[in-house]
Every structure is written in structure tokens, then in C-alpha cells.
PDB file of C-alpha atoms in Angstrom:
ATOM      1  CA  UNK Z 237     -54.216 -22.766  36.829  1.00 58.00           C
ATOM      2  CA  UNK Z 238     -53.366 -19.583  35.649  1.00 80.00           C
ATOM      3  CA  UNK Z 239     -49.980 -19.379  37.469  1.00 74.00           C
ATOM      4  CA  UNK Z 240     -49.402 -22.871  35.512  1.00 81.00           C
ATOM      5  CA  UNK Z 241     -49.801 -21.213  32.376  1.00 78.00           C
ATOM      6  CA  UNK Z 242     -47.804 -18.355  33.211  1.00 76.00           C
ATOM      7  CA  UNK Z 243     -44.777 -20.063  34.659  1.00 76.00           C
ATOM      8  CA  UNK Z 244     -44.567 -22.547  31.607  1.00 78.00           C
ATOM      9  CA  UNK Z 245     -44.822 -19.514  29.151  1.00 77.00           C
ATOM     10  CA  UNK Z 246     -42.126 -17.834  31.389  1.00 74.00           C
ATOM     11  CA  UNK Z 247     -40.262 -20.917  30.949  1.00 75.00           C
ATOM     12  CA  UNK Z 248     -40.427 -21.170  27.330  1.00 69.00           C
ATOM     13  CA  UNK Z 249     -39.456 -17.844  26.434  1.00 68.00           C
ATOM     14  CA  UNK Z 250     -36.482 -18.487  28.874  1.00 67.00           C
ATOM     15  CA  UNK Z 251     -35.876 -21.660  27.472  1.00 68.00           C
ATOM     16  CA  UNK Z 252     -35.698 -19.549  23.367  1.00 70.00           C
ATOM     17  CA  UNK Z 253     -33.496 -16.483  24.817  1.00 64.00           C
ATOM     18  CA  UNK Z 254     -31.271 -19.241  26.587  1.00 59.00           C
ATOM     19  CA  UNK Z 255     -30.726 -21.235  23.046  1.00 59.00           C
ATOM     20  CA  UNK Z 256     -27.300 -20.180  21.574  1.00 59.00           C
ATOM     21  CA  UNK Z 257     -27.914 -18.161  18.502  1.00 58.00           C
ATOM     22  CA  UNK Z 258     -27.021 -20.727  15.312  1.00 53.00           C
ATOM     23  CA  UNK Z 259     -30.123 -21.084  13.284  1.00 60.00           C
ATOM     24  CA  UNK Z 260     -30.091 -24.435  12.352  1.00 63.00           C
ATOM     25  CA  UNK Z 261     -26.515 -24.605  11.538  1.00 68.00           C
ATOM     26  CA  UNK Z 262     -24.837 -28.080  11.645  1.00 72.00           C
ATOM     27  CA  UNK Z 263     -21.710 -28.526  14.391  1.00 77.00           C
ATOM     28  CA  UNK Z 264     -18.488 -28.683  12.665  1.00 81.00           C
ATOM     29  CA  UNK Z 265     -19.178 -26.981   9.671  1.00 82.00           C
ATOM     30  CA  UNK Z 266     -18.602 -23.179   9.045  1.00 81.00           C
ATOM     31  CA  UNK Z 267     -20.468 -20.305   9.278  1.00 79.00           C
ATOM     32  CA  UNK Z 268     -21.909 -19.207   5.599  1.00 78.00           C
ATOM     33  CA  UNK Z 269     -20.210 -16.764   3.385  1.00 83.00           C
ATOM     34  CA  UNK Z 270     -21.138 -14.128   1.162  1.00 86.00           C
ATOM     35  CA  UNK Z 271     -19.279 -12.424  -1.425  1.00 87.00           C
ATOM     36  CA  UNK Z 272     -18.403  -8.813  -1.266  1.00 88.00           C
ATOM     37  CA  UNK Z 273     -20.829  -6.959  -3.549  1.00 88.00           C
ATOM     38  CA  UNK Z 274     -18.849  -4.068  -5.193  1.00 87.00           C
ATOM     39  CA  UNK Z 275     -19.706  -0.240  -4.615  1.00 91.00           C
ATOM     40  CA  UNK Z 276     -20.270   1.259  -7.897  1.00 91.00           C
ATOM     41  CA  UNK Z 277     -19.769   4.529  -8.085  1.00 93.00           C
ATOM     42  CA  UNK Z 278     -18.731   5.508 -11.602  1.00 94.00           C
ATOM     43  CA  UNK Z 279     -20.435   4.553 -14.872  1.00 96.00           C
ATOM     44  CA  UNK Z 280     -17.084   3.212 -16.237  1.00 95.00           C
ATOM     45  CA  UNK Z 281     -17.519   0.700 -13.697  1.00 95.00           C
ATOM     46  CA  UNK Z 282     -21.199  -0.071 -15.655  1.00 95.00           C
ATOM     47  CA  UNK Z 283     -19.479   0.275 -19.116  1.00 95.00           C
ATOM     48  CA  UNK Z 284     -18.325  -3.352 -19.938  1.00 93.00           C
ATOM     49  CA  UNK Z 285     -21.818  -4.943 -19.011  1.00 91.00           C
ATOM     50  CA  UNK Z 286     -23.604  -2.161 -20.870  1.00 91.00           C
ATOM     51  CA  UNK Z 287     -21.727  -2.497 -23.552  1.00 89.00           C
ATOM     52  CA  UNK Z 288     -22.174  -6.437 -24.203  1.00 88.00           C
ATOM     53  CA  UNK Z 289     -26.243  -6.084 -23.352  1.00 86.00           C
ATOM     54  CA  UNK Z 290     -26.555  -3.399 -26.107  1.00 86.00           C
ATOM     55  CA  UNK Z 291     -24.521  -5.579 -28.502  1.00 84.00           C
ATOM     56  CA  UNK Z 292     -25.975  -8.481 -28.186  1.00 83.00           C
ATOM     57  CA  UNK Z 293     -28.839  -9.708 -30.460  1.00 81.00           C
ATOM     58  CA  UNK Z 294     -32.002 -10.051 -28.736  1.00 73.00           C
ATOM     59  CA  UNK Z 295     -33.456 -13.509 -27.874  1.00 70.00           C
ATOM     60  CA  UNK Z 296     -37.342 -13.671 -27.744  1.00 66.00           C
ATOM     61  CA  UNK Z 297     -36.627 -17.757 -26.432  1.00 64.00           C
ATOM     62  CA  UNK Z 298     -38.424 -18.460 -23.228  1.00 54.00           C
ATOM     63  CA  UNK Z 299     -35.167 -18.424 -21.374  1.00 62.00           C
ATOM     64  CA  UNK Z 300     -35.234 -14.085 -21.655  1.00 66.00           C
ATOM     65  CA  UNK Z 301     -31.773 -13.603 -22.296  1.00 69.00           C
ATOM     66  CA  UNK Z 302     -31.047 -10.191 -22.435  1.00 75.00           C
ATOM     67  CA  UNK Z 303     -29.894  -8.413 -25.642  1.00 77.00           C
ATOM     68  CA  UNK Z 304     -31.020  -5.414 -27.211  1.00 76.00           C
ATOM     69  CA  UNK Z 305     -29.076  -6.504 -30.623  1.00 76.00           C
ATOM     70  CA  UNK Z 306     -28.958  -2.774 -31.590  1.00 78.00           C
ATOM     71  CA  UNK Z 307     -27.375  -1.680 -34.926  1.00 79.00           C
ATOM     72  CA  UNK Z 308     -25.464   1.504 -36.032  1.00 78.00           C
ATOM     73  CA  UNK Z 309     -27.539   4.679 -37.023  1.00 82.00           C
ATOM     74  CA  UNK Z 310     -30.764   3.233 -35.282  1.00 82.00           C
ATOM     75  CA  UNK Z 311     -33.324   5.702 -33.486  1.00 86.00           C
ATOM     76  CA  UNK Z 312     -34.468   4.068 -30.024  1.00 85.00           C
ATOM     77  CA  UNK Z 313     -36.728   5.426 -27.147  1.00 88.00           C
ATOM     78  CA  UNK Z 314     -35.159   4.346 -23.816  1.00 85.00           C
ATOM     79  CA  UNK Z 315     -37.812   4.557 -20.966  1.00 89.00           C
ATOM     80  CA  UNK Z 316     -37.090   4.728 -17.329  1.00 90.00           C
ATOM     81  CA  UNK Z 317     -38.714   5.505 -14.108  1.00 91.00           C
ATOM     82  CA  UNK Z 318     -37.849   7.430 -10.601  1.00 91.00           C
ATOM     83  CA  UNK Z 319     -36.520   3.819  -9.804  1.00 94.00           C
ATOM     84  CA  UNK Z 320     -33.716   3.497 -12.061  1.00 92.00           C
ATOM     85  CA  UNK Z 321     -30.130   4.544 -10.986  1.00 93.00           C
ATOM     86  CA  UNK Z 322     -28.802   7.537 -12.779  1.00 94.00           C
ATOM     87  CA  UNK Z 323     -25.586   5.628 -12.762  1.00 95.00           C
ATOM     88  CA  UNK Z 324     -26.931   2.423 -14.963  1.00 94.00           C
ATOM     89  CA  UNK Z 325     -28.849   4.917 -17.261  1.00 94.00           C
ATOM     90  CA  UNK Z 326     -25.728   6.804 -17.731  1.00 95.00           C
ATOM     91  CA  UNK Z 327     -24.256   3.595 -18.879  1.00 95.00           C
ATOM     92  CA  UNK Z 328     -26.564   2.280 -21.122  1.00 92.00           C
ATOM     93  CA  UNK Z 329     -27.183   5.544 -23.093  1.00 91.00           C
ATOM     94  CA  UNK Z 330     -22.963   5.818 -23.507  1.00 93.00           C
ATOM     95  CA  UNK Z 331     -23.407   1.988 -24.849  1.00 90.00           C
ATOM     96  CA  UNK Z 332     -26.019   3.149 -27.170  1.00 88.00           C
ATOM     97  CA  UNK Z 333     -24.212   5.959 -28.179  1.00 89.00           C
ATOM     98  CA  UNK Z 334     -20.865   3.950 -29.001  1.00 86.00           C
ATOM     99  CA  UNK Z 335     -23.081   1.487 -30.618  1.00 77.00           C
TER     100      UNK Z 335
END
């Protein structure tokens, strides 16, 4: 009985490394596509969208749209943590500053 076992275990793992390789995808249509997600690797790449979060007025709406609504000659205090890339920090504190 064992042997059973064995050979129909050995013939479904056959069976799964046999299967072509298409996860789930429907005959005659084409494979997905992704966009290309930019590199950045300057802040003046982050300036524009740093720029129109710090201008933006805040929204405390349930939908969270983001907007710091920041005004000339305000003070702020801009926490971050080890997690944050020195590139977007960079960004928003030049936004801040223009602001």
C-alpha cells in the first residue's frame, strides 16, 4: 500500500512540474504589464510633488488627503525615522523652506 501512495505522490508532483508555467492566465490574451517605476536619484526629481503636498491645505475628511497647508514664516518640527529616504527628506525640507 505504501508503494501506492508513493507512486501517486510521485505522480502528482510530476504531473505540477509537467504543467506549463501560466498561472491561471486565460489563452489568447496577453501576458500582464507593469509600468516602469522611475529611479530617483536626485531630490529635484522629488521637488514638484513636495512642493504641491506642502502647499496644499490640509484635509482632516475621512478620505486623508494629504496636505500640510503650510504658510510663510511658520515654525514646524518635521519628524522622521531610520526608515525614511534621505532623498524625500531632502525634498520636503527644500519645499518647506521655499514655502
Amino acid at each position: 500500500m505504501t508503494h501506492r501512495k508513493f507512486a501517486g505522490l510521485l505522480a502528482c508532483l510530476l504531473a505540477i512540474a509537467v504543467t506549463p508555467d501560466t498561472h491561471g492566465q486565460m489563452p489568447g490574451y496577453p501576458a500582464p504589464r507593469y509600468p516602469k517605476i522611475p529611479d530617483i536619484t536626485s531630490v529635484e526629481q522629488l521637488m514638484t510633488n513636495a512642493s504641491y503636498v506642502v502647499s496644499k491645505p490640509g484635509d482632516k475628511s475621512a478620505n486623508l488627503r494629504v496636505g500640510f497647508g503650510i504658510q510663510g514664516g511658520e515654525r514646524i518640527l518635521f519628524l522622521t525615522n531610520d526608515t525614511t529616504d534621505p532623498l524625500v527628506v531632502e525634498a520636503l525640507r527644500r519645499a518647506f523652506v521655499e514655502k
